[in-house]
CSV table of C-alpha atoms and ligand atoms in Angstrom, one decimal:
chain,number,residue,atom,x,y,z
O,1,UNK,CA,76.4,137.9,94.5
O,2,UNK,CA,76.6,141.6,93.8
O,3,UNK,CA,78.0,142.3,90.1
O,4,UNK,CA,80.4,145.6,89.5
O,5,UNK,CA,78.6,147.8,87.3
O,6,UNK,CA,81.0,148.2,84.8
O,7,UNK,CA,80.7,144.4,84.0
O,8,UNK,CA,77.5,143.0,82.0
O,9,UNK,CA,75.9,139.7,84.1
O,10,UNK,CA,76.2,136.8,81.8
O,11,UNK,CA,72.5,137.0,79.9
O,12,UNK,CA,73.2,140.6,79.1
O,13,UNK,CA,76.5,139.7,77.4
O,14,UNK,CA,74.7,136.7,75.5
O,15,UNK,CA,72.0,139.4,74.9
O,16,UNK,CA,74.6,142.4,73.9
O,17,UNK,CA,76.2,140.2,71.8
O,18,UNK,CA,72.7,138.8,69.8
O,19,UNK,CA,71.8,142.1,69.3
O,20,UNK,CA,74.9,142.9,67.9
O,21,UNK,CA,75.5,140.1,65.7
O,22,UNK,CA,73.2,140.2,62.5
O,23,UNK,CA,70.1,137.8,63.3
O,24,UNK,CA,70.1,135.9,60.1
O,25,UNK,CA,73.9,135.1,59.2
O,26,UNK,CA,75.2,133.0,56.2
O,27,UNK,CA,78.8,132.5,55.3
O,28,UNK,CA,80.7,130.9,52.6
O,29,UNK,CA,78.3,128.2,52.2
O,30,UNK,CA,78.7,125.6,49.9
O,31,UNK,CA,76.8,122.4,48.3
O,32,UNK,CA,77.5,120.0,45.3
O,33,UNK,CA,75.2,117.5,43.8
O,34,UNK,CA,78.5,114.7,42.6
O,35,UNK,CA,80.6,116.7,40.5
O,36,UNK,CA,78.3,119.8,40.2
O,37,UNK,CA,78.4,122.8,42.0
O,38,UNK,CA,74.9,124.4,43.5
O,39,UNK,CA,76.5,126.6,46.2
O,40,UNK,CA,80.2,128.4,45.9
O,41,UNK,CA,80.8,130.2,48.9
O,42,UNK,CA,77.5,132.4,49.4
O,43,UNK,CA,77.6,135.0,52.1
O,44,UNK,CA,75.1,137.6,53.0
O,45,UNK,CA,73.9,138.2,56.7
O,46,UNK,CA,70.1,140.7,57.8
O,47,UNK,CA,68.9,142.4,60.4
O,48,UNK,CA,65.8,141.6,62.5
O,49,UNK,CA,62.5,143.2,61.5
O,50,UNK,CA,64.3,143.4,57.6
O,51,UNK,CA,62.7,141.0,53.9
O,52,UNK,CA,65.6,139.7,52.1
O,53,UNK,CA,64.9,138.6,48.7
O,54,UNK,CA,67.3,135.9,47.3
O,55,UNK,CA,66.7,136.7,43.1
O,56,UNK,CA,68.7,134.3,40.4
O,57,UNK,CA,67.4,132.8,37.6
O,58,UNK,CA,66.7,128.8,37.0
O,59,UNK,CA,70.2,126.9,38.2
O,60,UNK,CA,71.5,129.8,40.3
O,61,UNK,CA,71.2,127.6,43.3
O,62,UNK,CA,68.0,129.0,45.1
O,63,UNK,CA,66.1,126.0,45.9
O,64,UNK,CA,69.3,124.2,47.5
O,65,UNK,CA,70.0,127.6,49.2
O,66,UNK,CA,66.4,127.7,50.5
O,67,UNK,CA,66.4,123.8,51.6
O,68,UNK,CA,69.8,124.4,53.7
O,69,UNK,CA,68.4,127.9,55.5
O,70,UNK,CA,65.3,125.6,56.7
O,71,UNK,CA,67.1,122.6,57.7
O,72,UNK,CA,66.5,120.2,55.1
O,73,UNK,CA,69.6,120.0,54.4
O,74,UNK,CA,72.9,120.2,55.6
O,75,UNK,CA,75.5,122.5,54.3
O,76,UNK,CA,79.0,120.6,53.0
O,77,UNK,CA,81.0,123.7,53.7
O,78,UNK,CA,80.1,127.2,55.7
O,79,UNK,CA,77.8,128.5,58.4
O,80,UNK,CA,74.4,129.6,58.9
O,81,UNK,CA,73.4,131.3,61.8
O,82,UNK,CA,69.7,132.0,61.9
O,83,UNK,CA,68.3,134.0,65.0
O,84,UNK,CA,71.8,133.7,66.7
O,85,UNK,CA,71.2,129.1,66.6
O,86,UNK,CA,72.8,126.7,64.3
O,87,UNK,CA,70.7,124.8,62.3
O,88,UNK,CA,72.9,121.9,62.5
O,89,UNK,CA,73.6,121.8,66.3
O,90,UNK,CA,69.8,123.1,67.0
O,91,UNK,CA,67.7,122.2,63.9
O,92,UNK,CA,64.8,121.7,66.7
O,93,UNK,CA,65.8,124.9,68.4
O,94,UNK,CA,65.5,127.0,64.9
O,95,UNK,CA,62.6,124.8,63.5
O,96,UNK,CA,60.9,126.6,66.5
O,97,UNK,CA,61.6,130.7,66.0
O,98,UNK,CA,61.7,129.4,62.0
O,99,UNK,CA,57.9,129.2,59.6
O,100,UNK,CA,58.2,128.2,56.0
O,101,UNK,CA,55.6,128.8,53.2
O,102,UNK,CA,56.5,126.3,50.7
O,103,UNK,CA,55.9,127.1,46.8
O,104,UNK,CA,54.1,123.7,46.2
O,105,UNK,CA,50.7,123.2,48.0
O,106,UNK,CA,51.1,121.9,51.5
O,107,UNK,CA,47.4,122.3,52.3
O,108,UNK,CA,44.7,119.2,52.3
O,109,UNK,CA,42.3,120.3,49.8
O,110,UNK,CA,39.6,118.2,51.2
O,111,UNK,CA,39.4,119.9,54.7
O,112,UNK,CA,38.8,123.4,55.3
O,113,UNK,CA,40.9,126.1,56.1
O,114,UNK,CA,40.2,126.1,60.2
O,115,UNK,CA,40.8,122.4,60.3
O,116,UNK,CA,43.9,122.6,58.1
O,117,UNK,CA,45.2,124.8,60.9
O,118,UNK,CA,44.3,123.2,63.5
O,119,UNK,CA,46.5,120.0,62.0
O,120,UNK,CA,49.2,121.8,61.8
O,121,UNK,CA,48.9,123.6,65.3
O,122,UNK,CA,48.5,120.2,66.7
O,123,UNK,CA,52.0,119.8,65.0
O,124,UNK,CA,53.6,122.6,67.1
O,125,UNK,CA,51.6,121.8,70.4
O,126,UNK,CA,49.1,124.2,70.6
O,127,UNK,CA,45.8,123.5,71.3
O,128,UNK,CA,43.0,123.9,72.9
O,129,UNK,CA,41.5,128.2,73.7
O,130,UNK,CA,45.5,129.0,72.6
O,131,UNK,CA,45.2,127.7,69.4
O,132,UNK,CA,41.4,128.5,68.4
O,133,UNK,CA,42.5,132.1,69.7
O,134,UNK,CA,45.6,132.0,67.5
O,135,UNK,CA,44.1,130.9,64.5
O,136,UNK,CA,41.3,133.4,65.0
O,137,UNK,CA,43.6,136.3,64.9
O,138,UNK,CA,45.3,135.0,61.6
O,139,UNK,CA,41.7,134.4,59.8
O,140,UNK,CA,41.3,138.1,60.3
O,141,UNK,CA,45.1,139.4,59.8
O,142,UNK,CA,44.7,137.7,56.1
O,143,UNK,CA,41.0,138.5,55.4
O,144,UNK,CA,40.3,134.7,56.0
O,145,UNK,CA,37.7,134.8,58.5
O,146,UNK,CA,34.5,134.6,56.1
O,147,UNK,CA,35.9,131.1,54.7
O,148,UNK,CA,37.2,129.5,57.7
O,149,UNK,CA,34.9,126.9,57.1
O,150,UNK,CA,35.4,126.7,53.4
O,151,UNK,CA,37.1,123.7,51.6
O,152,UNK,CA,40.6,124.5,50.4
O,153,UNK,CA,39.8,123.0,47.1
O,154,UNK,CA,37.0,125.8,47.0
O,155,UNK,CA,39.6,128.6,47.9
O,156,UNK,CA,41.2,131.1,45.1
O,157,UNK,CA,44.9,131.1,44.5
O,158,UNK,CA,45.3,134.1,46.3
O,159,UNK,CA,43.3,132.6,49.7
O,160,UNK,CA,44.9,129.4,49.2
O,161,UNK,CA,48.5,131.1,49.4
O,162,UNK,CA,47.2,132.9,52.5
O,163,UNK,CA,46.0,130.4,54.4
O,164,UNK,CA,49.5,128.7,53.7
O,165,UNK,CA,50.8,131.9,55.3
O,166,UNK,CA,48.7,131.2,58.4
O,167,UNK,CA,49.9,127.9,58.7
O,168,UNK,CA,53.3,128.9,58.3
O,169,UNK,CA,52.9,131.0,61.5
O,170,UNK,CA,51.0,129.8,63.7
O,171,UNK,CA,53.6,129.1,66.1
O,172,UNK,CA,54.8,132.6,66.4
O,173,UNK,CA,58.1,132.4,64.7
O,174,UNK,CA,60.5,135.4,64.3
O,175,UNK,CA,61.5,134.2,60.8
O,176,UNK,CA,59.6,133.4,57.7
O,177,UNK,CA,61.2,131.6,54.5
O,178,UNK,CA,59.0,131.4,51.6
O,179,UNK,CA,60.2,129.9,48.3
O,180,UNK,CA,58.8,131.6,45.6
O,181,UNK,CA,55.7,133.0,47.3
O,182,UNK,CA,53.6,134.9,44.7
O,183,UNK,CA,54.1,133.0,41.6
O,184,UNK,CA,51.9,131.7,39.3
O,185,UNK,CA,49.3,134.5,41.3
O,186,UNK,CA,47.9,137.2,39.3
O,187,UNK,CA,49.8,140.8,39.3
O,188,UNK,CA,46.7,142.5,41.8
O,189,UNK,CA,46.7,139.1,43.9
O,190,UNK,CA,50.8,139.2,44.6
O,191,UNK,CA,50.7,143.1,45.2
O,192,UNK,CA,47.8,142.1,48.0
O,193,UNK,CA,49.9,139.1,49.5
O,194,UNK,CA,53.4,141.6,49.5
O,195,UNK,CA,51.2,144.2,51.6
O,196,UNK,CA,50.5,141.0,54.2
O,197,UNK,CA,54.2,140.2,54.1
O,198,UNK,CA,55.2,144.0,54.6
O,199,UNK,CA,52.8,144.3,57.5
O,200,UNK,CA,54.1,141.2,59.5
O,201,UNK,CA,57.6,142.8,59.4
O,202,UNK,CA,56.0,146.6,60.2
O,203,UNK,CA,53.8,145.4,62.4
O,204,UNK,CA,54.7,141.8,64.0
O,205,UNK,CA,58.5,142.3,63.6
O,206,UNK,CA,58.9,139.2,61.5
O,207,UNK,CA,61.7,139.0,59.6
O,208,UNK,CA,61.5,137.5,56.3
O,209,UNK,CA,63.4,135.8,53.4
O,210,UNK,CA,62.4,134.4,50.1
O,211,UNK,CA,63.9,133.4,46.9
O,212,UNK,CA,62.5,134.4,43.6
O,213,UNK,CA,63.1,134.6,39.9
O,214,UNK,CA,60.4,137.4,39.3
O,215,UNK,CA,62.5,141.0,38.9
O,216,UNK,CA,59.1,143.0,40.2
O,217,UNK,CA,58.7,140.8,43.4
O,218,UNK,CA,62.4,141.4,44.1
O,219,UNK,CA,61.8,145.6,44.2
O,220,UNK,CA,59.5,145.1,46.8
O,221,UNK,CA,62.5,143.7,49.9
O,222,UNK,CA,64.6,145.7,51.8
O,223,UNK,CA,67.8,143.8,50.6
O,224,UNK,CA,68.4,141.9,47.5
O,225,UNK,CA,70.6,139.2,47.1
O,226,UNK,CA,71.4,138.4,43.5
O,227,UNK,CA,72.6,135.0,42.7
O,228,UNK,CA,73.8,133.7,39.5
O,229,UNK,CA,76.3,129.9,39.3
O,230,UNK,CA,75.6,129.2,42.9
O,231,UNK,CA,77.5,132.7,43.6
O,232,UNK,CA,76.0,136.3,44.9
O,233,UNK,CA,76.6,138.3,42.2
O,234,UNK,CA,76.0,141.5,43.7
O,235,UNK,CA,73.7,142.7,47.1
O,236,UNK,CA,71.8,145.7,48.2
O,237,UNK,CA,68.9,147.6,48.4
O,238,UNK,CA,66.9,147.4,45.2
O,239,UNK,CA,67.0,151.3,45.1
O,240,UNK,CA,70.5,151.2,46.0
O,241,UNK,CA,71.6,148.4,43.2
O,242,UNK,CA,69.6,150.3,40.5
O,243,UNK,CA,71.3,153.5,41.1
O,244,UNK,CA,74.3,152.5,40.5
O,245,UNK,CA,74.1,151.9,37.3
O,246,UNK,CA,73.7,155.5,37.3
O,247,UNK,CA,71.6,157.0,34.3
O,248,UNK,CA,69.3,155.3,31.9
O,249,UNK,CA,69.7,152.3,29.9
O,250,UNK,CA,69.8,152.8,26.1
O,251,UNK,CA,69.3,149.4,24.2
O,252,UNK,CA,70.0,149.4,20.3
O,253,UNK,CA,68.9,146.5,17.7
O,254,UNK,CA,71.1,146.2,14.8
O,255,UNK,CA,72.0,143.9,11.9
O,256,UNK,CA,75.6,143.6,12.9
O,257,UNK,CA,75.8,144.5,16.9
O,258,UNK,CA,79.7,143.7,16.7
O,259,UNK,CA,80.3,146.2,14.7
O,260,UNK,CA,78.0,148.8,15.6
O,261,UNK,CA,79.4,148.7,19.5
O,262,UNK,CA,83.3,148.9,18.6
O,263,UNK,CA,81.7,152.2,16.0
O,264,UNK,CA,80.2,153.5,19.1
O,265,UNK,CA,83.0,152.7,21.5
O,266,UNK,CA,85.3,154.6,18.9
O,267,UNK,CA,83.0,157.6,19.2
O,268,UNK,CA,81.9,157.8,23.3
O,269,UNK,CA,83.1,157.1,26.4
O,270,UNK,CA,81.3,154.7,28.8
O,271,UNK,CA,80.7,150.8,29.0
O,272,UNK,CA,79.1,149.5,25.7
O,273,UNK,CA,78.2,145.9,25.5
O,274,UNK,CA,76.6,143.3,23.2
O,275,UNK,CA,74.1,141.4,25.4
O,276,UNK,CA,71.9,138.5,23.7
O,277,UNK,CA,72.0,140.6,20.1
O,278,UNK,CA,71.3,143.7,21.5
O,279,UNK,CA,73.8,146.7,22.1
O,280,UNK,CA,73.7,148.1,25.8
O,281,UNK,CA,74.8,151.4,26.8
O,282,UNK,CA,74.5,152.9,30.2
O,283,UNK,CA,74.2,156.7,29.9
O,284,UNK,CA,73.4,160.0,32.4
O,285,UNK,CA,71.1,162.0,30.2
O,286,UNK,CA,70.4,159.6,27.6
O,287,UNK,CA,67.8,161.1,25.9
O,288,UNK,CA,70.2,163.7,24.5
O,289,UNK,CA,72.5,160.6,23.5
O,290,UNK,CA,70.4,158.8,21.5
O,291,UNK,CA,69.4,161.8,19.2
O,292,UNK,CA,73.1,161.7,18.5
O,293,UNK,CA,73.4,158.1,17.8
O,294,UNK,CA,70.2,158.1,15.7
O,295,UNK,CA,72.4,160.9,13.4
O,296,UNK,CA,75.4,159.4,13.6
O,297,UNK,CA,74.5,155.8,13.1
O,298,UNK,CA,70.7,155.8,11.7
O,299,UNK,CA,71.5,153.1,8.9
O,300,UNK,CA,73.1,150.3,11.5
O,301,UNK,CA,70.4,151.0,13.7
O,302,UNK,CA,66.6,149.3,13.3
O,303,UNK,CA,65.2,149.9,16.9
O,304,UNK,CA,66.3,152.2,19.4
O,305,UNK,CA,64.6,152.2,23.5
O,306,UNK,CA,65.5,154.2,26.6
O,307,UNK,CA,64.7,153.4,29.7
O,308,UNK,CA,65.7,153.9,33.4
O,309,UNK,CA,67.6,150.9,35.2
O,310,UNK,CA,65.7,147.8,36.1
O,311,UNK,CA,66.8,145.4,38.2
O,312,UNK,CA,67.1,143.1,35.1
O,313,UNK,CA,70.2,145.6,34.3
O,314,UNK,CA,71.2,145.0,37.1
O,315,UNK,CA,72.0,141.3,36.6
O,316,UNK,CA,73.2,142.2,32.8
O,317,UNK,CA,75.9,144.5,34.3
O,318,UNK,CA,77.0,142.0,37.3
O,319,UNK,CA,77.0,138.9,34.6
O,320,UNK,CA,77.1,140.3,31.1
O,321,UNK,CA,73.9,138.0,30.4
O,322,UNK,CA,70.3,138.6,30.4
O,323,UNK,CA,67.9,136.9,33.0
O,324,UNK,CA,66.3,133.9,31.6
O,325,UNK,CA,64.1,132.0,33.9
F,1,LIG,P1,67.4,127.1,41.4
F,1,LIG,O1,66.4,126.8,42.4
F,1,LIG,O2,67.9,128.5,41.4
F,1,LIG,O3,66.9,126.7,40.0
F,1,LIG,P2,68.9,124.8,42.3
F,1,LIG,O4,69.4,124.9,43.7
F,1,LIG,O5,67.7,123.9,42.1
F,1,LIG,O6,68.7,126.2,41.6
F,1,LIG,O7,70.1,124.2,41.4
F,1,LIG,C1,71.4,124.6,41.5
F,1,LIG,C2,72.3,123.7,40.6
F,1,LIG,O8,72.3,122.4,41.2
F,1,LIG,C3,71.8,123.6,39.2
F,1,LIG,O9,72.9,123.5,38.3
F,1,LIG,C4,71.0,122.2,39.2
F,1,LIG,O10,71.0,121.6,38.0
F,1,LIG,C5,71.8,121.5,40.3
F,1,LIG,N1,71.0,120.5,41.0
F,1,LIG,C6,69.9,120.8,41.8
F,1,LIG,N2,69.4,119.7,42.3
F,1,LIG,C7,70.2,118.7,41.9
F,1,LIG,C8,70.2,117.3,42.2
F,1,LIG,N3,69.3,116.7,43.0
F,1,LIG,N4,71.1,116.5,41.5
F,1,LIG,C9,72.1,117.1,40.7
F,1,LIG,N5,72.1,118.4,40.5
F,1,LIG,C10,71.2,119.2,41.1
């Protein structure tokens, strides 16, 4: 049957509408444990090909969140939407276009890494050329292939969280979840495994989320979810997030912060706070500020630093605490 042109056939509607419809989609999701909330209505959606770090500190509701976006667990309230499926209609279906690194060791020390991955191909059906091909290229996309036949218990951290990451794709899944990927790995180790996880997205359009509570693995996504009391606190690029605090970030030690921020609040314009027994001012310019300051007030002040915005400020300015993991 001939279709008028004007009108899309029914797979390119289903495929105009995936494309326009964000490809990893969460909204007002909610969880309690009893009487306690984890979750309270968290929305954020991402676009193919993007890394979407989920940042909060320890109770912000990360591991739940993580557990409910690769179906182990079902939402009480909300959707998710990942790659246009449900995860509750189609947990199969999403299992499938869905890897997952987790942070606690999921490898068996006592085999090596090839057979490790051949296990876990086995899981997913592969086998055979397809699989020894597949696990081939990933010995060489993360510089494994000189200890395929090494015992995992004979690995370094940094080769042991790679060879998770091989395992966690060897089914060829469009999206990757990783719960806390890099930590506990040394600073030059982490920076390594983040130019792997950039390079799947650049180069095998994966796209990628992980939770964190480690402010410099958060700069390195292309969006940042912020989570604090099972709620997003604020979202956006790191660069984007940090610029709006707009200036630098003077912080000021003092025997009596109370008093020193209602002398300065008396004096300039801007936000001043008190923030775990510091005073926090947010400032364009403020070197030239805090020459005045240190005139003005040089007996209530004992320490004085500038600095530009972190994404530590960040949280302080969203939550009015500091970040404690
Ligand atoms: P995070 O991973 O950011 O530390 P979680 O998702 O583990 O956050 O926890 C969110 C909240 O839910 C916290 O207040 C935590 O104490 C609570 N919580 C987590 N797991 C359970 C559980 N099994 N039973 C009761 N409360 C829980």
């Amino acid at each position: 049957m001939l279709t008028p042109a004007s009108q899309p056939t029914e797979p390119e509607s289903k495929a105009k509408a995936a494309a326009s419809a964000a490809f990893v989609d969460v909204r007002d999701l909610a969880f309690r444990y009893g009487d306690r909330k984890a979750l309270d209505g968290i929305s954020f959606s991402l676009d193919r090909r993007r890394i979407l770090g989920l940042l909060g500190p320890n109770g912000s509701g990360k591991t739940t969140l993580f557990r409910i976006l690769c179906t182990l667990l079902q939402p009480q309230a909300g959707q998710v939407r990942l790659a246009g499926l449900d995860p509750e209609r189609d947990p199969a279906g999403v299992r499938r276009r869905m890897g997952v690194v987790f942070q606690t060791n999921s490898l068996d020390q006592e085999l090596t890494v090839a057979e490790n991955l051949v296990c876990q191909g086995r899981l997913h059906g592969l086998k055979g050329l397809r699989l020894k091909g597949r696990i081939d290229e990933l010995l060489e996309r993360f510089d494994l292939g000189g200890r395929r036949n090494s015992r995992v218990r004979s690995l370094s951290g940094g080769m042991r969280r790679r060879t998770e990451l091989a395992k966690g794709l060897l089914h060829h899944p469009q999206i990757l979840l990783l719960d806390e990927p890099t930590a506990g790995l040394d600073p030059h180790i982490r920076q390594e495994f983040w130019e792997h996880l950039t390079d799947l997205r650049d180069s095998a359009g994966i796209t990628i989320l992980f939770t964190t509570h480690l402010m410099d693995e958060a700069e390195v996504c292309d969006r940042l979810v912020i989570l604090d009391q099972g709620r997003v606190v604020t979202e956006g690029s790191p660069a984007k997030l940090k610029e709006r605090i707009g200036g630098d970030v003077i912080v000021m030690h003092s025997p009596d912060p109370n008093a020193l921020k209602a002398r300065i609040q008396g004096r300039y314009q801007g936000a001043v706070s008190v923030v775990n027994g510091a005073v926090r001012m947010e400032q364009h310019r403020g070197h030239e500020l805090i020459r005045d300051l240190m005139e003005e007030f040089s007996g209530e002040i004992q320490a004085i630093s500038l600095g530009k915005p972190t994404l530590e400020d960040v949280f302080i300015r969203e939550t009015g605490r500091e970040f404690q993991v």
